[in-house]
Tab-separated table of C-alpha atoms and ligand atoms in Angstrom:
chain	number	residue	atom	x	y	z
A	136	UNK	CA	-9.375	29.672	-14.944
A	137	UNK	CA	-9.230	31.874	-17.984
A	138	UNK	CA	-5.459	31.657	-18.164
A	139	UNK	CA	-5.457	27.875	-18.033
A	140	UNK	CA	-4.582	25.977	-21.189
A	141	UNK	CA	-7.025	23.348	-19.946
A	142	UNK	CA	-10.064	25.558	-19.766
A	143	UNK	CA	-13.275	23.721	-19.035
A	144	UNK	CA	-11.491	20.646	-17.780
A	145	UNK	CA	-12.895	19.230	-14.538
A	146	UNK	CA	-11.055	16.367	-12.843
A	147	UNK	CA	-14.129	15.670	-10.712
A	148	UNK	CA	-15.941	14.513	-13.837
A	149	UNK	CA	-13.599	11.507	-13.615
A	150	UNK	CA	-14.215	10.830	-9.945
A	151	UNK	CA	-16.377	7.763	-10.632
A	152	UNK	CA	-13.167	6.061	-11.691
A	153	UNK	CA	-11.371	6.759	-8.434
A	154	UNK	CA	-11.303	4.349	-5.532
A	155	UNK	CA	-14.159	5.029	-3.141
A	156	UNK	CA	-11.984	5.996	-0.185
A	157	UNK	CA	-9.877	8.331	-2.281
A	158	UNK	CA	-12.975	9.985	-3.726
A	159	UNK	CA	-14.413	10.519	-0.246
A	160	UNK	CA	-11.165	12.094	0.872
A	161	UNK	CA	-10.930	14.458	-2.091
A	162	UNK	CA	-14.579	15.483	-1.914
A	163	UNK	CA	-14.223	16.139	1.823
A	164	UNK	CA	-11.340	18.452	1.010
A	165	UNK	CA	-13.771	20.523	-1.060
A	166	UNK	CA	-16.885	20.266	1.051
A	167	UNK	CA	-15.536	20.263	4.592
A	168	UNK	CA	-13.106	23.147	4.832
A	169	UNK	CA	-11.538	22.925	8.299
A	170	UNK	CA	-12.560	25.550	10.875
A	171	UNK	CA	-10.077	28.052	12.243
A	172	UNK	CA	-8.564	26.642	15.426
A	173	UNK	CA	-4.863	27.503	15.400
A	174	UNK	CA	-4.534	31.034	14.046
A	175	UNK	CA	-6.171	34.089	15.566
A	176	UNK	CA	-8.641	35.877	13.323
A	177	UNK	CA	-6.024	38.545	12.583
A	178	UNK	CA	-3.389	35.965	11.753
A	179	UNK	CA	-5.763	34.123	9.432
A	180	UNK	CA	-6.629	37.343	7.595
A	181	UNK	CA	-2.978	38.188	7.261
A	182	UNK	CA	-2.160	34.741	5.914
A	183	UNK	CA	-5.047	35.047	3.446
A	184	UNK	CA	-3.470	38.269	2.193
A	185	UNK	CA	-0.080	36.571	1.860
A	186	UNK	CA	-1.597	33.619	0.002
A	187	UNK	CA	-3.378	36.023	-2.283
A	188	UNK	CA	-0.003	37.283	-3.508
A	189	UNK	CA	1.990	34.032	-3.463
A	190	UNK	CA	-0.738	31.949	-5.093
A	191	UNK	CA	-2.999	34.502	-6.770
A	192	UNK	CA	-6.320	33.273	-8.086
A	193	UNK	CA	-7.554	36.322	-9.979
A	194	UNK	CA	-9.912	34.376	-12.234
A	195	UNK	CA	-11.790	32.611	-9.467
A	196	UNK	CA	-14.493	34.265	-7.436
A	197	UNK	CA	-14.411	33.844	-3.664
A	198	UNK	CA	-16.638	30.755	-3.713
A	199	UNK	CA	-14.431	28.908	-6.206
A	200	UNK	CA	-11.057	29.918	-4.788
A	201	UNK	CA	-8.892	27.167	-3.355
A	202	UNK	CA	-8.879	27.652	0.421
A	203	UNK	CA	-5.300	27.489	1.669
A	204	UNK	CA	-5.225	29.129	5.111
A	205	UNK	CA	-7.734	26.660	6.656
A	206	UNK	CA	-5.582	23.653	5.747
A	207	UNK	CA	-2.433	25.270	7.134
A	208	UNK	CA	-4.431	25.978	10.289
A	209	UNK	CA	-5.563	22.345	10.437
A	210	UNK	CA	-2.034	21.041	9.911
A	211	UNK	CA	-0.691	23.172	12.765
A	212	UNK	CA	-3.615	22.617	15.118
A	213	UNK	CA	-3.510	18.846	14.683
A	214	UNK	CA	0.291	18.856	14.690
A	215	UNK	CA	0.146	17.023	11.386
A	216	UNK	CA	3.525	18.465	10.415
A	217	UNK	CA	6.584	16.721	9.054
A	218	UNK	CA	8.064	16.852	12.558
A	219	UNK	CA	11.428	18.082	11.408
A	220	UNK	CA	13.307	21.289	12.016
A	221	UNK	CA	16.772	22.560	11.331
A	222	UNK	CA	18.910	23.664	14.244
A	223	UNK	CA	18.167	27.355	14.828
A	224	UNK	CA	14.579	27.110	13.588
A	225	UNK	CA	11.730	26.586	16.056
A	226	UNK	CA	9.039	23.928	15.599
A	227	UNK	CA	6.514	24.546	12.836
A	228	UNK	CA	3.748	26.100	14.938
A	229	UNK	CA	6.162	28.748	16.133
A	230	UNK	CA	7.650	29.277	12.668
A	231	UNK	CA	4.245	30.129	11.213
A	232	UNK	CA	3.368	32.555	14.007
A	233	UNK	CA	6.746	34.233	13.742
A	234	UNK	CA	6.547	34.394	9.955
A	235	UNK	CA	3.253	36.266	10.128
A	236	UNK	CA	4.607	38.595	12.779
A	237	UNK	CA	7.658	39.164	10.589
A	238	UNK	CA	5.539	40.104	7.543
A	239	UNK	CA	3.790	42.687	9.735
A	240	UNK	CA	7.072	44.101	11.018
A	241	UNK	CA	8.562	44.413	7.557
A	242	UNK	CA	5.506	46.181	6.180
A	243	UNK	CA	5.480	48.510	9.197
A	244	UNK	CA	9.180	49.251	8.674
A	245	UNK	CA	8.753	49.948	4.959
A	246	UNK	CA	5.313	51.538	4.755
A	247	UNK	CA	4.231	52.349	8.295
A	248	UNK	CA	1.071	50.198	8.002
A	249	UNK	CA	0.065	46.566	8.343
A	250	UNK	CA	0.448	44.027	5.546
A	251	UNK	CA	-3.288	43.695	4.869
A	252	UNK	CA	-3.518	47.447	4.242
A	253	UNK	CA	-0.780	47.452	1.606
A	254	UNK	CA	-1.351	47.693	-2.110
A	255	UNK	CA	-0.362	44.649	-4.150
A	256	UNK	CA	3.017	46.035	-5.283
A	257	UNK	CA	3.850	46.884	-1.688
A	258	UNK	CA	2.871	43.414	-0.519
A	259	UNK	CA	5.074	41.919	-3.201
A	260	UNK	CA	7.920	44.165	-2.124
A	261	UNK	CA	7.611	42.938	1.475
A	262	UNK	CA	7.410	39.285	0.455
A	263	UNK	CA	10.353	39.647	-1.931
A	264	UNK	CA	12.422	41.230	0.834
A	265	UNK	CA	11.661	38.295	3.132
A	266	UNK	CA	12.437	35.795	0.391
A	267	UNK	CA	15.769	37.505	-0.291
A	268	UNK	CA	16.612	37.536	3.419
A	269	UNK	CA	16.730	41.340	3.375
A	270	UNK	CA	13.629	42.118	5.409
A	271	UNK	CA	13.529	44.544	8.326
A	272	UNK	CA	12.059	43.522	11.661
A	273	UNK	CA	13.050	42.021	14.996
A	274	UNK	CA	11.552	38.643	14.021
A	275	UNK	CA	14.000	38.195	11.178
A	276	UNK	CA	16.837	38.440	13.668
A	277	UNK	CA	15.293	35.503	15.538
A	278	UNK	CA	14.640	33.260	12.561
A	279	UNK	CA	16.232	33.365	9.098
A	280	UNK	CA	13.907	35.179	6.709
A	281	UNK	CA	14.824	33.378	3.491
A	282	UNK	CA	14.560	29.890	4.989
A	283	UNK	CA	11.265	30.811	6.612
A	284	UNK	CA	9.915	32.095	3.312
A	285	UNK	CA	10.926	28.854	1.569
A	286	UNK	CA	9.155	26.777	4.167
A	287	UNK	CA	6.000	28.883	4.039
A	288	UNK	CA	5.958	28.834	0.251
A	289	UNK	CA	6.499	25.085	0.056
A	290	UNK	CA	3.690	24.291	2.459
A	291	UNK	CA	1.283	26.698	0.766
A	292	UNK	CA	1.999	25.053	-2.566
A	293	UNK	CA	1.447	21.585	-1.102
A	294	UNK	CA	-1.971	22.616	0.166
A	295	UNK	CA	-2.912	24.395	-3.055
A	296	UNK	CA	-2.074	21.494	-5.342
A	297	UNK	CA	-3.992	19.012	-3.204
A	298	UNK	CA	-7.193	20.683	-4.414
A	299	UNK	CA	-9.067	19.581	-7.561
A	300	UNK	CA	-9.429	23.177	-8.759
A	301	UNK	CA	-5.641	23.393	-8.933
A	302	UNK	CA	-5.564	20.027	-10.719
A	303	UNK	CA	-7.983	21.423	-13.287
A	304	UNK	CA	-5.697	24.390	-13.837
A	305	UNK	CA	-2.689	22.187	-14.664
A	306	UNK	CA	-4.668	19.546	-16.507
A	307	UNK	CA	-4.098	16.785	-13.978
A	308	UNK	CA	-6.991	14.332	-13.973
A	309	UNK	CA	-6.619	13.289	-10.345
A	310	UNK	CA	-5.917	9.965	-8.661
A	311	UNK	CA	-4.673	7.323	-11.080
A	312	UNK	CA	-5.833	4.407	-8.991
A	313	UNK	CA	-7.657	2.191	-9.801
A	314	UNK	CA	-7.662	2.900	-13.494
A	315	UNK	CA	-3.960	3.536	-14.041
A	316	UNK	CA	-2.263	5.195	-16.984
A	317	UNK	CA	-1.995	3.137	-20.149
A	318	UNK	CA	-0.334	5.533	-22.554
A	319	UNK	CA	2.830	6.742	-20.906
A	320	UNK	CA	5.201	7.757	-23.716
A	321	UNK	CA	6.067	11.373	-24.522
A	322	UNK	CA	3.158	13.139	-26.141
A	323	UNK	CA	0.791	10.263	-25.465
A	324	UNK	CA	-2.345	10.695	-23.461
A	325	UNK	CA	-5.126	8.528	-22.217
A	326	UNK	CA	-8.583	9.441	-23.489
A	327	UNK	CA	-9.557	10.899	-20.140
A	328	UNK	CA	-6.553	13.204	-19.963
A	329	UNK	CA	-7.210	16.774	-21.127
A	330	UNK	CA	-5.611	18.318	-24.132
A	331	UNK	CA	-3.830	21.652	-23.924
A	332	UNK	CA	-5.590	24.332	-25.928
A	333	UNK	CA	-2.550	26.605	-25.870
A	334	UNK	CA	1.159	26.286	-25.233
A	335	UNK	CA	1.767	25.801	-21.544
A	336	UNK	CA	4.743	26.158	-19.269
A	337	UNK	CA	5.107	22.380	-19.145
A	338	UNK	CA	6.439	22.364	-22.688
A	339	UNK	CA	9.895	23.787	-21.940
A	340	UNK	CA	10.020	21.439	-18.938
A	341	UNK	CA	9.565	18.423	-21.158
A	342	UNK	CA	12.138	19.787	-23.558
A	343	UNK	CA	14.648	20.148	-20.714
A	344	UNK	CA	13.970	16.663	-19.527
A	345	UNK	CA	14.573	15.259	-22.980
A	346	UNK	CA	17.902	17.024	-23.002
A	347	UNK	CA	18.705	15.104	-19.861
A	348	UNK	CA	18.752	17.965	-17.385
A	349	UNK	CA	15.549	17.324	-15.497
A	350	UNK	CA	14.492	14.505	-13.209
A	351	UNK	CA	13.721	11.243	-14.909
A	352	UNK	CA	11.703	8.305	-13.771
A	353	UNK	CA	9.982	8.830	-10.459
A	354	UNK	CA	9.339	12.199	-8.890
A	355	UNK	CA	12.301	14.410	-8.316
A	356	UNK	CA	15.451	13.787	-6.378
A	357	UNK	CA	14.390	10.805	-4.315
A	358	UNK	CA	13.889	7.518	-6.053
B	28	UNK	CA	2.304	-15.609	20.810
B	29	UNK	CA	1.663	-13.978	24.184
B	30	UNK	CA	3.483	-11.384	26.257
B	31	UNK	CA	4.882	-14.152	28.472
B	32	UNK	CA	6.476	-16.230	25.735
B	33	UNK	CA	10.203	-16.604	25.824
B	34	UNK	CA	11.881	-15.549	22.617
B	35	UNK	CA	15.245	-16.116	21.093
B	36	UNK	CA	15.380	-12.684	19.496
B	37	UNK	CA	13.496	-9.411	19.261
B	38	UNK	CA	14.115	-7.204	16.242
B	39	UNK	CA	13.374	-3.522	16.807
B	40	UNK	CA	12.367	-1.816	13.576
B	41	UNK	CA	10.813	-3.993	10.884
B	42	UNK	CA	11.896	-2.184	7.748
B	43	UNK	CA	13.803	-3.545	4.788
B	44	UNK	CA	16.583	-4.868	7.009
B	45	UNK	CA	14.611	-5.841	10.129
B	46	UNK	CA	11.911	-7.690	8.247
B	47	UNK	CA	14.456	-9.799	6.398
B	48	UNK	CA	16.184	-10.586	9.680
B	49	UNK	CA	12.920	-11.643	11.316
B	50	UNK	CA	12.153	-13.916	8.414
B	51	UNK	CA	15.623	-15.446	8.271
B	52	UNK	CA	15.706	-16.140	11.990
B	53	UNK	CA	12.213	-17.602	11.976
B	54	UNK	CA	13.089	-19.810	9.016
B	55	UNK	CA	16.119	-21.051	10.972
B	56	UNK	CA	13.807	-22.138	13.764
B	57	UNK	CA	14.238	-19.222	16.152
B	58	UNK	CA	11.327	-17.824	18.096
B	59	UNK	CA	11.461	-14.214	17.063
B	60	UNK	CA	9.330	-11.076	17.295
B	61	UNK	CA	9.597	-7.853	15.319
B	62	UNK	CA	8.589	-4.552	16.882
B	63	UNK	CA	7.925	-1.423	14.909
B	64	UNK	CA	7.187	2.146	15.993
B	65	UNK	CA	4.503	2.479	13.332
B	66	UNK	CA	1.430	0.518	12.279
B	67	UNK	CA	1.176	-2.613	10.201
B	68	UNK	CA	-0.480	-0.967	7.224
B	69	UNK	CA	-2.994	-2.820	5.109
B	70	UNK	CA	-2.563	-1.478	1.570
B	71	UNK	CA	-6.103	-2.546	0.713
B	72	UNK	CA	-7.692	-0.248	3.254
B	73	UNK	CA	-5.013	2.178	4.429
B	74	UNK	CA	-3.495	3.311	1.145
B	75	UNK	CA	-5.133	6.130	-0.769
B	76	UNK	CA	-4.237	7.452	-4.165
B	77	UNK	CA	-3.521	10.889	-2.733
B	78	UNK	CA	-0.093	12.265	-2.045
B	79	UNK	CA	-1.049	14.561	0.797
B	80	UNK	CA	-2.994	11.880	2.640
B	81	UNK	CA	-0.179	9.365	2.268
B	82	UNK	CA	2.312	11.476	4.190
B	83	UNK	CA	1.076	9.305	7.061
B	84	UNK	CA	3.544	6.669	5.857
B	85	UNK	CA	6.508	8.928	6.596
B	86	UNK	CA	8.556	9.049	9.754
B	87	UNK	CA	7.368	12.339	11.236
B	88	UNK	CA	8.398	12.117	14.880
B	89	UNK	CA	10.140	15.223	16.144
B	90	UNK	CA	13.739	15.463	15.035
B	91	UNK	CA	16.369	18.153	14.550
B	92	UNK	CA	19.002	18.391	11.851
B	93	UNK	CA	22.142	20.308	12.801
B	94	UNK	CA	25.724	20.906	11.686
B	95	UNK	CA	27.317	23.218	9.163
B	96	UNK	CA	25.053	22.101	6.353
B	97	UNK	CA	22.007	20.513	8.002
B	98	UNK	CA	20.293	18.092	5.670
B	99	UNK	CA	16.618	18.169	4.829
B	100	UNK	CA	14.850	15.442	6.802
B	101	UNK	CA	11.359	16.428	5.805
B	102	UNK	CA	9.142	14.649	3.351
B	103	UNK	CA	9.362	11.097	2.215
B	104	UNK	CA	12.828	10.208	3.465
B	105	UNK	CA	11.959	7.330	5.786
B	106	UNK	CA	8.916	5.267	6.554
B	107	UNK	CA	7.281	4.501	9.878
B	108	UNK	CA	5.474	1.184	10.060
B	109	UNK	CA	6.031	-2.441	9.191
B	110	UNK	CA	7.969	-2.453	5.956
B	111	UNK	CA	9.748	0.773	6.891
B	112	UNK	CA	10.757	2.898	3.947
B	113	UNK	CA	9.749	0.158	1.542
B	114	UNK	CA	6.105	1.102	2.159
B	115	UNK	CA	6.734	4.053	-0.149
B	116	UNK	CA	9.951	3.385	-2.025
B	117	UNK	CA	10.208	3.147	-5.809
B	118	UNK	CA	11.121	-0.536	-6.138
B	119	UNK	CA	14.216	-0.092	-8.232
B	120	UNK	CA	16.540	-2.951	-7.321
B	121	UNK	CA	19.949	-2.295	-8.800
B	122	UNK	CA	23.102	-4.276	-8.133
B	123	UNK	CA	26.288	-2.391	-7.376
B	124	UNK	CA	28.962	-2.477	-10.024
B	125	UNK	CA	32.077	-4.524	-9.284
B	126	UNK	CA	34.096	-1.338	-9.257
B	127	UNK	CA	31.856	0.203	-6.597
B	128	UNK	CA	33.457	-2.125	-4.057
B	129	UNK	CA	36.944	-0.758	-4.612
B	130	UNK	CA	36.675	2.928	-5.386
B	131	UNK	CA	39.722	3.700	-3.277
B	132	UNK	CA	41.974	1.240	-5.107
B	133	UNK	CA	40.670	2.132	-8.536
B	134	UNK	CA	39.930	5.834	-8.294
B	135	UNK	CA	41.563	7.015	-5.084
B	136	UNK	CA	38.240	8.162	-3.610
B	137	UNK	CA	36.184	6.897	-0.671
B	138	UNK	CA	37.178	3.586	0.796
B	139	UNK	CA	37.052	0.011	-0.391
B	140	UNK	CA	34.398	-2.325	0.909
B	141	UNK	CA	35.469	-5.270	3.069
B	142	UNK	CA	33.297	-7.359	0.706
B	143	UNK	CA	33.503	-8.036	-2.996
B	144	UNK	CA	30.792	-8.324	-5.584
B	145	UNK	CA	31.272	-12.095	-5.557
B	146	UNK	CA	30.595	-12.197	-1.828
B	147	UNK	CA	27.255	-10.510	-2.323
B	148	UNK	CA	26.213	-12.190	-5.531
B	149	UNK	CA	24.366	-15.155	-3.973
B	150	UNK	CA	22.367	-12.712	-1.832
B	151	UNK	CA	21.514	-10.581	-4.830
B	152	UNK	CA	20.286	-13.751	-6.536
B	153	UNK	CA	18.197	-14.702	-3.552
B	154	UNK	CA	16.585	-11.337	-2.924
B	155	UNK	CA	15.888	-10.734	-6.600
B	156	UNK	CA	14.099	-14.048	-6.828
B	157	UNK	CA	12.126	-13.327	-3.715
B	158	UNK	CA	11.102	-9.817	-4.746
B	159	UNK	CA	10.370	-10.867	-8.304
B	160	UNK	CA	12.816	-8.390	-9.803
B	161	UNK	CA	12.706	-8.283	-13.577
B	162	UNK	CA	15.091	-6.627	-15.987
B	163	UNK	CA	16.704	-6.796	-19.422
B	164	UNK	CA	18.828	-9.820	-20.302
B	165	UNK	CA	21.724	-7.620	-21.363
B	166	UNK	CA	22.015	-5.931	-17.976
B	167	UNK	CA	25.639	-4.776	-17.590
B	168	UNK	CA	26.172	-6.018	-14.035
B	169	UNK	CA	25.537	-9.635	-13.227
B	170	UNK	CA	22.310	-11.316	-14.053
B	171	UNK	CA	18.931	-9.655	-13.902
B	172	UNK	CA	16.493	-12.258	-15.085
B	173	UNK	CA	13.079	-11.517	-16.525
B	174	UNK	CA	11.314	-13.525	-13.829
B	175	UNK	CA	7.792	-14.533	-14.429
B	176	UNK	CA	5.776	-13.043	-11.637
B	177	UNK	CA	3.260	-15.296	-9.995
B	178	UNK	CA	0.898	-13.082	-8.079
C	515	FAD	C1	11.025	7.647	-1.305
C	515	FAD	C2	12.034	6.535	-1.246
C	515	FAD	C3	12.309	5.829	-2.401
C	515	FAD	C4	13.245	4.783	-2.372
C	515	FAD	N1	13.437	4.060	-3.511
C	515	FAD	C5	14.295	2.997	-3.476
C	515	FAD	C6	14.451	2.153	-4.624
C	515	FAD	O1	13.817	2.362	-5.655
C	515	FAD	N2	15.310	1.120	-4.548
C	515	FAD	C7	16.028	0.847	-3.395
C	515	FAD	O2	16.776	-0.124	-3.370
C	515	FAD	N3	15.885	1.620	-2.285
C	515	FAD	C8	15.029	2.674	-2.297
C	515	FAD	N4	14.861	3.441	-1.183
C	515	FAD	C9	15.704	3.151	-0.015
C	515	FAD	C10	15.189	1.986	0.818
C	515	FAD	O3	13.803	2.042	0.988
C	515	FAD	C11	15.875	2.069	2.181
C	515	FAD	O4	17.277	2.083	1.977
C	515	FAD	C12	15.545	0.878	3.064
C	515	FAD	O5	14.160	0.767	3.278
C	515	FAD	C13	16.282	1.052	4.404
C	515	FAD	O6	16.039	-0.082	5.179
C	515	FAD	P1	16.205	-0.049	6.736
C	515	FAD	O7	15.737	-1.368	7.235
C	515	FAD	O8	17.579	0.410	7.068
C	515	FAD	O9	15.242	1.126	7.266
C	515	FAD	P2	13.668	1.313	7.026
C	515	FAD	O10	13.190	0.480	5.903
C	515	FAD	O11	13.435	2.764	6.975
C	515	FAD	O12	13.032	0.719	8.355
C	515	FAD	C14	13.244	1.265	9.614
C	515	FAD	C15	12.070	0.826	10.492
C	515	FAD	O13	12.410	0.995	11.874
C	515	FAD	C16	11.304	1.512	12.571
C	515	FAD	N5	11.849	2.177	13.747
C	515	FAD	C17	12.747	3.185	13.785
C	515	FAD	N6	13.028	3.514	15.069
C	515	FAD	C18	12.291	2.677	15.843
C	515	FAD	C19	12.153	2.525	17.255
C	515	FAD	N7	12.833	3.303	18.101
C	515	FAD	N8	11.331	1.552	17.709
C	515	FAD	C20	10.640	0.772	16.851
C	515	FAD	N9	10.740	0.871	15.511
C	515	FAD	C21	11.541	1.823	15.014
C	515	FAD	C22	10.629	2.416	11.559
C	515	FAD	O14	9.268	2.605	11.879
C	515	FAD	C23	10.805	1.626	10.250
C	515	FAD	O15	9.723	0.748	10.024
C	515	FAD	C24	13.931	4.469	-1.178
C	515	FAD	C25	13.653	5.194	-0.021
C	515	FAD	C26	12.712	6.207	-0.038
C	515	FAD	C27	12.408	6.943	1.230
């Protein structure tokens, strides 16, 4: 991506160093995009349009774009979900169908047309309204809009960042096993890790963490 | 062992607690079986260096969280399979502080434990030796020896 501070970096160039089974898995993720089995064609198109605003990929052409909708479809079709719901929320399959219906209702209420027909600013307006829990539509009286948005966003992000193109964008060289990281101090990097060509958003994050506000040690809140 | 064998004990759930119980009972001469809802993973063949693929370690059976402030049960909060949550935990092994056992007496919050640090100390020693826990010599609570790992 043009906007990436790691331009030209390709994690797949390192894939010889990955364990065989991990490499097969990651390559399959690129080469065998799952077929549509859960969503209807209309729903899939609508979700594509939502993804296009929540995780825009303006610098990639269609062939290079990270496919997100197909992996959500696979997760729901195979019931490969986290199996958990909060009281008042339906199970995941239903949440996703309702969410898409809700996006349609809110765009109809605000603009009189379907979400896929909206201009980008209008799409963003609809999505922001859902995120803020201020969206119009019968669906949002059945399920809470803000919580639904959070769930949708989180699962889209999980799919997106499982793809090597997204790793390239953030300068992540892919699976550490079996090679492992040797140079782990602040500012240190192993020879196969990419160097930022420009300041990146990770810099303030590191600064925060040094000041003791961010997570330390292992990932996030759970240790 | 066959399905017809008579056993002294069956442990349901072979996570951190259940697995230790199975081992302790077996070492004491009991005939014991451990049952787990999930598989007996083989890290050599089942573990991949990929976060999305490894969600298979998590407990993902259907469950509902309710109440005034329902907690998040998604993600890597428990494990399903022999080893339980220890199949994907972080392997920090920290002793409680002495004061943790009597927060009510000392600070007026929570409740005191019915056990003291001294009661638990021999078990800390044992499990640390068994897990090969290493740490700095100047650790503030008890002993945390820099064990030599023999792998
Ligand atoms: C991401 C993460 C990181 C952690 N990091 C640390 C750490 O660094 N240090 C630390 O000390 N602790 C850590 N923990 C906590 C620690 O792993 C748990 O406290 C511990 O494993 C709990 O032990 P347990 O035996 O109670 O349950 P578990 O280890 O979760 O085992 C429960 C077992 O019971 C089985 N089971 C459940 N229901 C049934 C049923 N109906 N029939 C059959 N089997 C069943 C499950 O499949 C599972 O194997 C971490 C936990 C997580 C999730």
